[in-house]
XYZ file of C-alpha atoms in Angstrom:
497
model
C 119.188 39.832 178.049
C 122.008 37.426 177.345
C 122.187 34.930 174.419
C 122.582 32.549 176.975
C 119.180 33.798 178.995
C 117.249 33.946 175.821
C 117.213 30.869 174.853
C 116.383 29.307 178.060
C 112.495 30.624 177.493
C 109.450 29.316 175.622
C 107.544 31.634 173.502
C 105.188 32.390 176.520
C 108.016 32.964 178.773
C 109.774 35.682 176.129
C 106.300 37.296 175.889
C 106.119 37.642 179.541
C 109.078 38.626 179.736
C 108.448 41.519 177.088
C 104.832 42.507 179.400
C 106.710 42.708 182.677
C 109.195 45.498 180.902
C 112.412 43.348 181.329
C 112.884 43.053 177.434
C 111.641 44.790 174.625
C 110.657 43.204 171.290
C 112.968 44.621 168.649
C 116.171 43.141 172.032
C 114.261 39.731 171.600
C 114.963 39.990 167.155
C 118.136 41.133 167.712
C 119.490 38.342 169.886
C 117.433 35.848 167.422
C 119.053 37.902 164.209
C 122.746 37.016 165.685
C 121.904 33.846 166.642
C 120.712 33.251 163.003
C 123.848 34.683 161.742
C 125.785 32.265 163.807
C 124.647 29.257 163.287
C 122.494 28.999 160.412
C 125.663 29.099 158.135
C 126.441 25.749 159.765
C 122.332 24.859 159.892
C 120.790 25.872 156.506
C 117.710 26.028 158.376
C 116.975 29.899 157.243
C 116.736 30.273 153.711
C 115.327 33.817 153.113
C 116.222 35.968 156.455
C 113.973 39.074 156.032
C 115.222 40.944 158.781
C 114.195 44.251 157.646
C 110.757 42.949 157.689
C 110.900 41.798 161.207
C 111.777 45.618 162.391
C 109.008 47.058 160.479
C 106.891 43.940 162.461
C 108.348 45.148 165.481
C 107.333 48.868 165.250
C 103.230 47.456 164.156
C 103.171 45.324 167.663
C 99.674 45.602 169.223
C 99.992 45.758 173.276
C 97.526 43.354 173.637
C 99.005 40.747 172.086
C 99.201 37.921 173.516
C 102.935 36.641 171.877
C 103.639 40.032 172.301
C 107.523 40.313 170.631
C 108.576 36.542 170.328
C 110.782 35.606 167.369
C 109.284 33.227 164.620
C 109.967 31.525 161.612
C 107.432 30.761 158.465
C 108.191 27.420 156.726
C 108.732 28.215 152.957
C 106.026 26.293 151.998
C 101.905 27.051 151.714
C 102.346 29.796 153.729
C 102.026 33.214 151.752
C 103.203 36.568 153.737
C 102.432 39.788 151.600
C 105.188 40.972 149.679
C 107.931 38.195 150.670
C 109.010 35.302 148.197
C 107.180 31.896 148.378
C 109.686 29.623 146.794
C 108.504 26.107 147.902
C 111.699 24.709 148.145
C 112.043 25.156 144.014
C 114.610 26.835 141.799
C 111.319 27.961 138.949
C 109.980 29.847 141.877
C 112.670 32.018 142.806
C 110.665 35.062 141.203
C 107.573 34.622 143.069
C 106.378 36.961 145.678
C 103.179 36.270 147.809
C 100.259 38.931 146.970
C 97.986 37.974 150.308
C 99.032 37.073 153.860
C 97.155 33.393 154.287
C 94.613 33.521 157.419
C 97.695 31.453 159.267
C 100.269 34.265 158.828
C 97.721 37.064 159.532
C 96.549 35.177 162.944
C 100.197 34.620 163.781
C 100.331 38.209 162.923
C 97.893 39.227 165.296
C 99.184 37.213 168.007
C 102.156 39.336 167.972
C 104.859 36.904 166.317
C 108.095 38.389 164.995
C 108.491 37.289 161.083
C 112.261 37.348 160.470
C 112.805 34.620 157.842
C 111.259 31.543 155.523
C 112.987 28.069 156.879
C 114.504 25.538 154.088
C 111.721 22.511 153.155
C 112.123 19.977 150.548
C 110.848 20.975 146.882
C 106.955 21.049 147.503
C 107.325 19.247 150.257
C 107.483 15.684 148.838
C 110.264 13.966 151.212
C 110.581 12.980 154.758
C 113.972 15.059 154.351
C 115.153 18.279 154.008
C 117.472 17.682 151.087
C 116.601 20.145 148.231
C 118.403 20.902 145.325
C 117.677 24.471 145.149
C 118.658 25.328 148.680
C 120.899 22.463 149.958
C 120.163 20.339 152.597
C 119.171 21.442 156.294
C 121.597 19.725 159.098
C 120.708 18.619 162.485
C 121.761 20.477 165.095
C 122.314 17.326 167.151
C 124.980 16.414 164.934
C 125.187 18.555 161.161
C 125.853 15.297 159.418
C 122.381 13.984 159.939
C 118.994 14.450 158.983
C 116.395 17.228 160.199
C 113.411 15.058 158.943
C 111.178 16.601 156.380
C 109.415 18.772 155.238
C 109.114 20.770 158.245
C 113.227 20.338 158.415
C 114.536 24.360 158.642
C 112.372 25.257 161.172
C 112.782 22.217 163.110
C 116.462 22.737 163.041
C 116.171 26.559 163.818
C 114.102 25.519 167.185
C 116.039 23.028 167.866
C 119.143 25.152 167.665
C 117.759 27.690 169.609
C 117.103 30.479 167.361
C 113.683 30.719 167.639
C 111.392 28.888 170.898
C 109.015 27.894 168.443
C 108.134 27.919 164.229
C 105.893 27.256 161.616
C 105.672 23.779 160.511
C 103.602 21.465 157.906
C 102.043 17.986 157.366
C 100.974 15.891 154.657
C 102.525 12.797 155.397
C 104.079 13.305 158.675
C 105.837 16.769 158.128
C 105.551 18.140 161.767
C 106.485 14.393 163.596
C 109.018 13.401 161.255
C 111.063 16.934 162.049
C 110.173 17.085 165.824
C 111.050 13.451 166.124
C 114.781 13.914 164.439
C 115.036 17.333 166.373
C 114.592 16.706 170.203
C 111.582 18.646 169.956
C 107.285 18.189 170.220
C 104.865 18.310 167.611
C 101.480 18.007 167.081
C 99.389 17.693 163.877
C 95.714 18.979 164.443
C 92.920 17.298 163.228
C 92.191 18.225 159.665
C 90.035 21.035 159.534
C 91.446 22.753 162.697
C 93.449 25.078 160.992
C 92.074 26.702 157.646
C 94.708 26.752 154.830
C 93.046 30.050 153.522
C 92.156 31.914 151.236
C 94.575 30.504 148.516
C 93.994 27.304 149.618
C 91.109 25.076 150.068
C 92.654 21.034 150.633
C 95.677 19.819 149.496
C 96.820 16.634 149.140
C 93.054 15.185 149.184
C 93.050 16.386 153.079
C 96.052 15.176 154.311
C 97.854 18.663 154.528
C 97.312 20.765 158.001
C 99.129 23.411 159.203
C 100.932 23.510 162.520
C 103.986 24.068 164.558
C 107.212 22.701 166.245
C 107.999 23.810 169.819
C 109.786 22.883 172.710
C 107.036 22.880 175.067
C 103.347 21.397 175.580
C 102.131 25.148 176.460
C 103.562 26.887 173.734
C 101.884 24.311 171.292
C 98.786 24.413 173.004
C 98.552 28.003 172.604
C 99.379 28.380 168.913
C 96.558 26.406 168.605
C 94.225 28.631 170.525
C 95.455 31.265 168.117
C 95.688 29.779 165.195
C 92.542 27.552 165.177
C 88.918 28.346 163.552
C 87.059 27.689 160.434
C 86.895 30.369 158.043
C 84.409 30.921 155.218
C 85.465 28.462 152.552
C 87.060 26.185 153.999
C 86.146 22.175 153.462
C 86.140 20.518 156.440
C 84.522 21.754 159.652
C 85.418 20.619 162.630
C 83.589 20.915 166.257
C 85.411 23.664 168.463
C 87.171 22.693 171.782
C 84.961 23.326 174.667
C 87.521 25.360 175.935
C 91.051 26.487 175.404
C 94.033 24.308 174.975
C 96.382 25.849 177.342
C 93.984 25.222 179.793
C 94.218 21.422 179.560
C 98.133 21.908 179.876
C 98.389 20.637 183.650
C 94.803 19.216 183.787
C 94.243 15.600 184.926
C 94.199 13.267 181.881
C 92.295 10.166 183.787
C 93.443 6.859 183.274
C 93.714 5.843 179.831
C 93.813 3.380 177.948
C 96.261 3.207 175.134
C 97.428 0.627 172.558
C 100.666 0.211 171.108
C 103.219 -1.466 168.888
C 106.756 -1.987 167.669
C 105.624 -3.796 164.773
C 106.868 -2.410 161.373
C 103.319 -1.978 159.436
C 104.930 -3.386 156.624
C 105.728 -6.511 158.471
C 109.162 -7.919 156.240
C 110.987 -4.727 157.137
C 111.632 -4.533 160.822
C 111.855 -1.474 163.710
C 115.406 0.070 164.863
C 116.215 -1.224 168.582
C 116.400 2.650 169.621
C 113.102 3.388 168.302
C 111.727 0.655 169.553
C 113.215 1.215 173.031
C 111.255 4.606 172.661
C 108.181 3.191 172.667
C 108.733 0.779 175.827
C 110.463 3.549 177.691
C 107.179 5.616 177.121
C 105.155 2.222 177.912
C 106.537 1.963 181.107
C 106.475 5.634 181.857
C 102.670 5.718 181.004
C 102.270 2.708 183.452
C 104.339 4.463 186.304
C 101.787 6.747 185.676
C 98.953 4.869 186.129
C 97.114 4.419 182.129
C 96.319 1.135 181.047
C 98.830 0.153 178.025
C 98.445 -2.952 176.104
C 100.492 -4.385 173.211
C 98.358 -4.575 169.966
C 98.959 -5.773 166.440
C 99.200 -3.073 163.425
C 95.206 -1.995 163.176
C 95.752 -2.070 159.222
C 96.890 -3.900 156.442
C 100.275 -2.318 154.770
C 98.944 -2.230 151.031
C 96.645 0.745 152.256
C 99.843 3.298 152.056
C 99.914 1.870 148.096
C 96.636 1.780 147.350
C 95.420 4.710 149.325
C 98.466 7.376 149.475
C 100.529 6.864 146.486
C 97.683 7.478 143.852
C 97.109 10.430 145.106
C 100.273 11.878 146.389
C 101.486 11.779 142.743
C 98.623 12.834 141.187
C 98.576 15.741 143.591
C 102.174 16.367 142.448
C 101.236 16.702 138.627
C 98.604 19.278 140.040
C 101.239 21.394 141.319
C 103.425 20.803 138.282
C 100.561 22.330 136.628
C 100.084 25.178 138.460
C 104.129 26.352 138.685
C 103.429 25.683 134.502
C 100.515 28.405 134.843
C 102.559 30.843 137.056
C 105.833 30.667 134.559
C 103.017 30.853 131.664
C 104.919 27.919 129.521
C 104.901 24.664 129.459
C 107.145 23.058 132.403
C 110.728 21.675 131.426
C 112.279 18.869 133.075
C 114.633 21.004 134.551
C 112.436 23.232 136.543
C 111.965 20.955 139.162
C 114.441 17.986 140.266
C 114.373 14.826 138.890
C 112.216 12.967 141.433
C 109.731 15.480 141.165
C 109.399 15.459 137.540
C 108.958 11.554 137.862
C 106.533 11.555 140.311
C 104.394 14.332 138.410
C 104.370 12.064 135.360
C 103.712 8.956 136.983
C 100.127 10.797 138.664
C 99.022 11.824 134.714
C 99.388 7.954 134.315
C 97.040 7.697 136.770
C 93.474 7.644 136.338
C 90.201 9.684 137.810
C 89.194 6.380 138.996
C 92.389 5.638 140.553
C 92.140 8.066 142.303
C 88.084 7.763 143.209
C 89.494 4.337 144.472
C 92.077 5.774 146.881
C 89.421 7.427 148.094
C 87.378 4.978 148.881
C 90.254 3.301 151.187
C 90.957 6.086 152.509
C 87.131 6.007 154.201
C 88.143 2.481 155.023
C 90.959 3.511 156.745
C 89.168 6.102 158.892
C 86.541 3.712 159.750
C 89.169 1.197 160.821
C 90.436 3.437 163.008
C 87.396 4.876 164.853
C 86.586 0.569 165.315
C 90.286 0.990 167.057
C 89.460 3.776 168.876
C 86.249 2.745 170.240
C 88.712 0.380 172.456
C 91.673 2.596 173.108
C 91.800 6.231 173.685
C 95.277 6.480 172.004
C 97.623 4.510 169.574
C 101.513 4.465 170.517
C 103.840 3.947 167.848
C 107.523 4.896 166.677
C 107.183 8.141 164.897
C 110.065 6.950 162.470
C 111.205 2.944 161.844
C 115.006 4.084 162.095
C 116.669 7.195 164.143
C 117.665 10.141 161.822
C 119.415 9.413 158.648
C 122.407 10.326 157.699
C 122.058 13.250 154.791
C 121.613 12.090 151.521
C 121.255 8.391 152.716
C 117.966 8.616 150.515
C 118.654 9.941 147.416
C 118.857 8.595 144.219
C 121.596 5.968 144.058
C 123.512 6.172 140.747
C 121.924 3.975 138.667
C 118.760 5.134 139.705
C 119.959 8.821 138.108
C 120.963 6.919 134.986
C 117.651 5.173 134.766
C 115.434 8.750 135.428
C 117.714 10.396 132.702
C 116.492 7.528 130.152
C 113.093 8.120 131.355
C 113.421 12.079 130.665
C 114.833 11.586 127.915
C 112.103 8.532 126.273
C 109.461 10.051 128.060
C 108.123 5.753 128.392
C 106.701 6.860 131.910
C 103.467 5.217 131.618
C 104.779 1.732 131.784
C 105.693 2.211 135.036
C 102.466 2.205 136.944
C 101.844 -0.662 138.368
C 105.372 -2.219 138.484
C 107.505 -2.915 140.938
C 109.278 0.226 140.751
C 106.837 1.923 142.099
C 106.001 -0.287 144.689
C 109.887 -0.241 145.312
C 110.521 3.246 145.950
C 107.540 3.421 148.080
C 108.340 1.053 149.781
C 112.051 2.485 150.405
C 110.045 5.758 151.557
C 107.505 3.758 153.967
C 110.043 1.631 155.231
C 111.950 4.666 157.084
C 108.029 6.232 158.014
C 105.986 3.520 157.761
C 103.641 5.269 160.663
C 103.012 8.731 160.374
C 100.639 8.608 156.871
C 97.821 6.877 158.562
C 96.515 10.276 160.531
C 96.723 12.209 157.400
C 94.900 9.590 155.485
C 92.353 9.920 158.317
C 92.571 13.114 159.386
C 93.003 12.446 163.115
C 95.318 14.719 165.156
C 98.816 12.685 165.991
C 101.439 14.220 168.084
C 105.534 13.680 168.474
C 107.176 13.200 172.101
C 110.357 13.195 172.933
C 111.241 10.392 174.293
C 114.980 8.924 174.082
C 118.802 9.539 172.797
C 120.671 7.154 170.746
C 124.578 6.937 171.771
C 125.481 9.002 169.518
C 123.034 11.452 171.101
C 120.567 11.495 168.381
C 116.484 12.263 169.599
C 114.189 9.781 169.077
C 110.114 10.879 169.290
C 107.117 8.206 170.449
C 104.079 9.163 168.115
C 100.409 9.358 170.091
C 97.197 9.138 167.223
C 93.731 10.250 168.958
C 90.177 10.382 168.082
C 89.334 13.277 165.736
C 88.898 16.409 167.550
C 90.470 15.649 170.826
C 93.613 17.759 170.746
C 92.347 18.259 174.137
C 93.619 15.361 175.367
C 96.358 14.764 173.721
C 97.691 18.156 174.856
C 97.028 16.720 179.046
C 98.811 13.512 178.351
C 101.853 15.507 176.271
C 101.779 17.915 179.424
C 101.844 14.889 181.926
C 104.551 13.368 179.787
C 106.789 16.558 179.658
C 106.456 16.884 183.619
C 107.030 13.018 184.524
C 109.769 13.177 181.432
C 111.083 16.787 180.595
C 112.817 17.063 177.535
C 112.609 20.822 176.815
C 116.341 22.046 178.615
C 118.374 19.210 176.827
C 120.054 20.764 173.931
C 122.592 20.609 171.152
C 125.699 21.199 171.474
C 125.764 23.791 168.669
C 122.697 25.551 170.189
């Protein structure tokens, strides 16, 4: 098999490939190990290539399984594999090697996945970009100086790029859309629950976190789910089991639905990008050609709930991390273990209260109830997954005086006075500005999914965002299918790839 033939497949078109006898699995790594080598100096998508560990992998293969052979990436964040470091995207972690494999990794495991590498994320995931300090920033394929998204950014980049069909991906606060969306490439985030986060890990992130994947097609999606999904003793949430399995709706009538959507910014003094919003009526109109009802709607919430709701507990959730690197290193943390932003944000959630955050709670409910009223009319929300197209790299970062200002801060420790005032409502609103959409589903929990949909002039993707009804993957996986056939996406690629 050629370079060029390789990367023309999905992930179930390798492992079919690999059943029939026309490849083997340790031909498939090494034309994925050279086209690592090639590009990810340019990419920075791979930050730990493990190579070694994909040929022991490849000798262990089962010939039942079902992924038989195919290449695949782990996201350097949440996701322990036995033996490998777990660095999080942060420098005080570098010594850290992962004791377990979590129940993701061992089902990928068993579904006969090739582990070759951990893909670059932002440190602990906090940014809708893949920017951190420890490991550099991940580039585009599309065009290196621009954005992958975040924090699902390296493997993102890697699929997009061609190096792998398909890769592990994250999402707290739109961490699989954000990445897909910037990437050309489709992503779905499962209802919470659907995926257990075990054994290490119970929640995080109050319930927004779920595990996932990027891919380049509807099927392969839809079948890492299959494998991947299932409660597991321990885990939190419980979630009803599809009546049958996703790859089986792949191609299956959706009905005519009915589907409400907007190009209204949520926070409504900031407005949309004309490319993203010529996303959304290019899908409009698609979905009508294809015969769903579509109607425009207002915003279904009120923009303080990202404040009240999100914030609160995003940063306290940060000090809890803070406080468990601090138990790993067995000292107290220093300022300079973790980058500046994160050290802020971690001190800004102990200035936060148990009852701020019992409050956040409490709209978060009101959220999720505001949504199933929605719902109860429409079968899906349309939206821009982003506000703007991809950013340039390091277009949200700190701007000089803001440095100057956080080095006071360090240095005073006067953190406290903060909450509150309209700095923090400033730099959240500078973060909800750019992805003012995609933190409603993990407030709620409901499964939301990334299409691509449209290419700026400077050739840039753009991704439409779909929100569902909790539990109904199902569905969302016909319409995505219906969507890719009436609108494929899958064989346009980067240049670079």
């Amino acid at each position: 098999m050629t370079t060029a033939e390789y990367i023309q497949y999905d992930a179930m078109g390798l492992a079919e490939l690999v059943r029939q006898g026309e490849v083997t699995p340790r031909e498939l790594l090494e034309i994925a190990r050279k086209l690592a080598e090639n590009l990810n100096p340019k990419l920075n998508a791979i930050i730990h290539p493990l190579y070694e560990e994909g040929y022991k992998m490849v000798d262990e293969l089962s010939a039942e399984a079902p992924l038989r052979g195919v290449p695949f990436l782990l996201k350097d964040l949440g996701l322990d594999w036995a033996g490998t470091p777990l660095r999080s995207g942060n420098k005080a972690y570098f010594k850290y090697v992962s004791s377990v494999d979590s129940y993701y990794v061992e089902r990928c495991r068993k579904a006969g996945l090739v582990f070759f590498g951990k893909t670059n994320t932002p440190e602990f995931g906090l940014t809708p970009f893949t920017e951190p300090t420890a490991f550099g920033p991940a580039r585009n394929p599309w065009n290196l100086d621009y954005s992958t998204g975040g924090s699902s950014g390296g493997s993102a980049a890697a699929v997009a790029a061609g190096i792998v069909p398909a890769a592990t991906a994250s999402d707290g606060g739109g961490s699989i859309r954000i990445p897909a969306s910037c990437c050309g490439l489709f992503g779905l985030k499962p209802t919470r629950g659907r995926i257990s986060l075990g054994p290490l890990v119970g929640q995080a992130w109050g319930g927004a976190v779920v595990n996932g994947s990027v891919t380049r097609t509807v099927r392969d999606s839809a079948l890492l789910l299959d494998l991947l999904n299932g409660y597991t003793p321990g885990d939190p949430f419980v979630v009803q089991a599809p009546e049958r399995p996703y790859l089986q709706e792949v191609g299956t009538a959706t009905g005519k639905l009915r589907i409400g959507f907007t190009t209204q910014h949520p926070l409504s003094w900031h407005k949309v990008d004309v490319d993203c919003v010529r996303a959304v009526e290019k899908a409009a109109r698609l979905l009508l050609s294809l015969g769903h009802e579509v109607e425009e709607v207002p915003v279904p919430f009120e923009p303080e709930i990202f404040l009240e709701a999100f914030m609160p507990v995003y940063m306290g959730e940060t000090s809890s991390t803070i406080r468990h690197l601090s138990k790993w290193l067995g000292r107290p943390i220093q300022k300079d273990d973790v980058e500046p932003n994160t050290w802020l944000v971690a001190k800004l959630g102990e200035a936060y209260s148990a009852a701020d955050y019992a409050h956040a709670m409490y709209k978060w409910n009101e959220l999720s109830r505001t949504m199933a009223t929605f719902h109860q009319q429409y079968d899906l929300f349309l939206t821009p997954v982003m506000a703007r197209p991809p950013i340039r790299i390091g277009e949200l970062q700190n701007t000089n005086t803001e440095n100057f200002l956080l080095k006071i801060l360090q240095t005073t420790g006067g953190y406290s006075f903060l909450k509150g005032s309209k700095i923090i409502e400033q730099v959240a609103e500078r973060t909800f500005s750019y992805i003012p959409y995609t933190t409603m589903a993990n407030i709620t929990g409901q499964p939301s999914m990334a299409v691509p949909m449209h290419w700026t002039e400077k050739n840039l993707p753009i991704g439409v965002m779909f929100t569902g009804r909790m539990g109904e993957e199902d569905l969302m996986f016909r319409l995505a299918a219906q969507l890719e056939q009436a609108h494929p996406w899958a064989d346009r690629r980067p240049a670079l790839g």
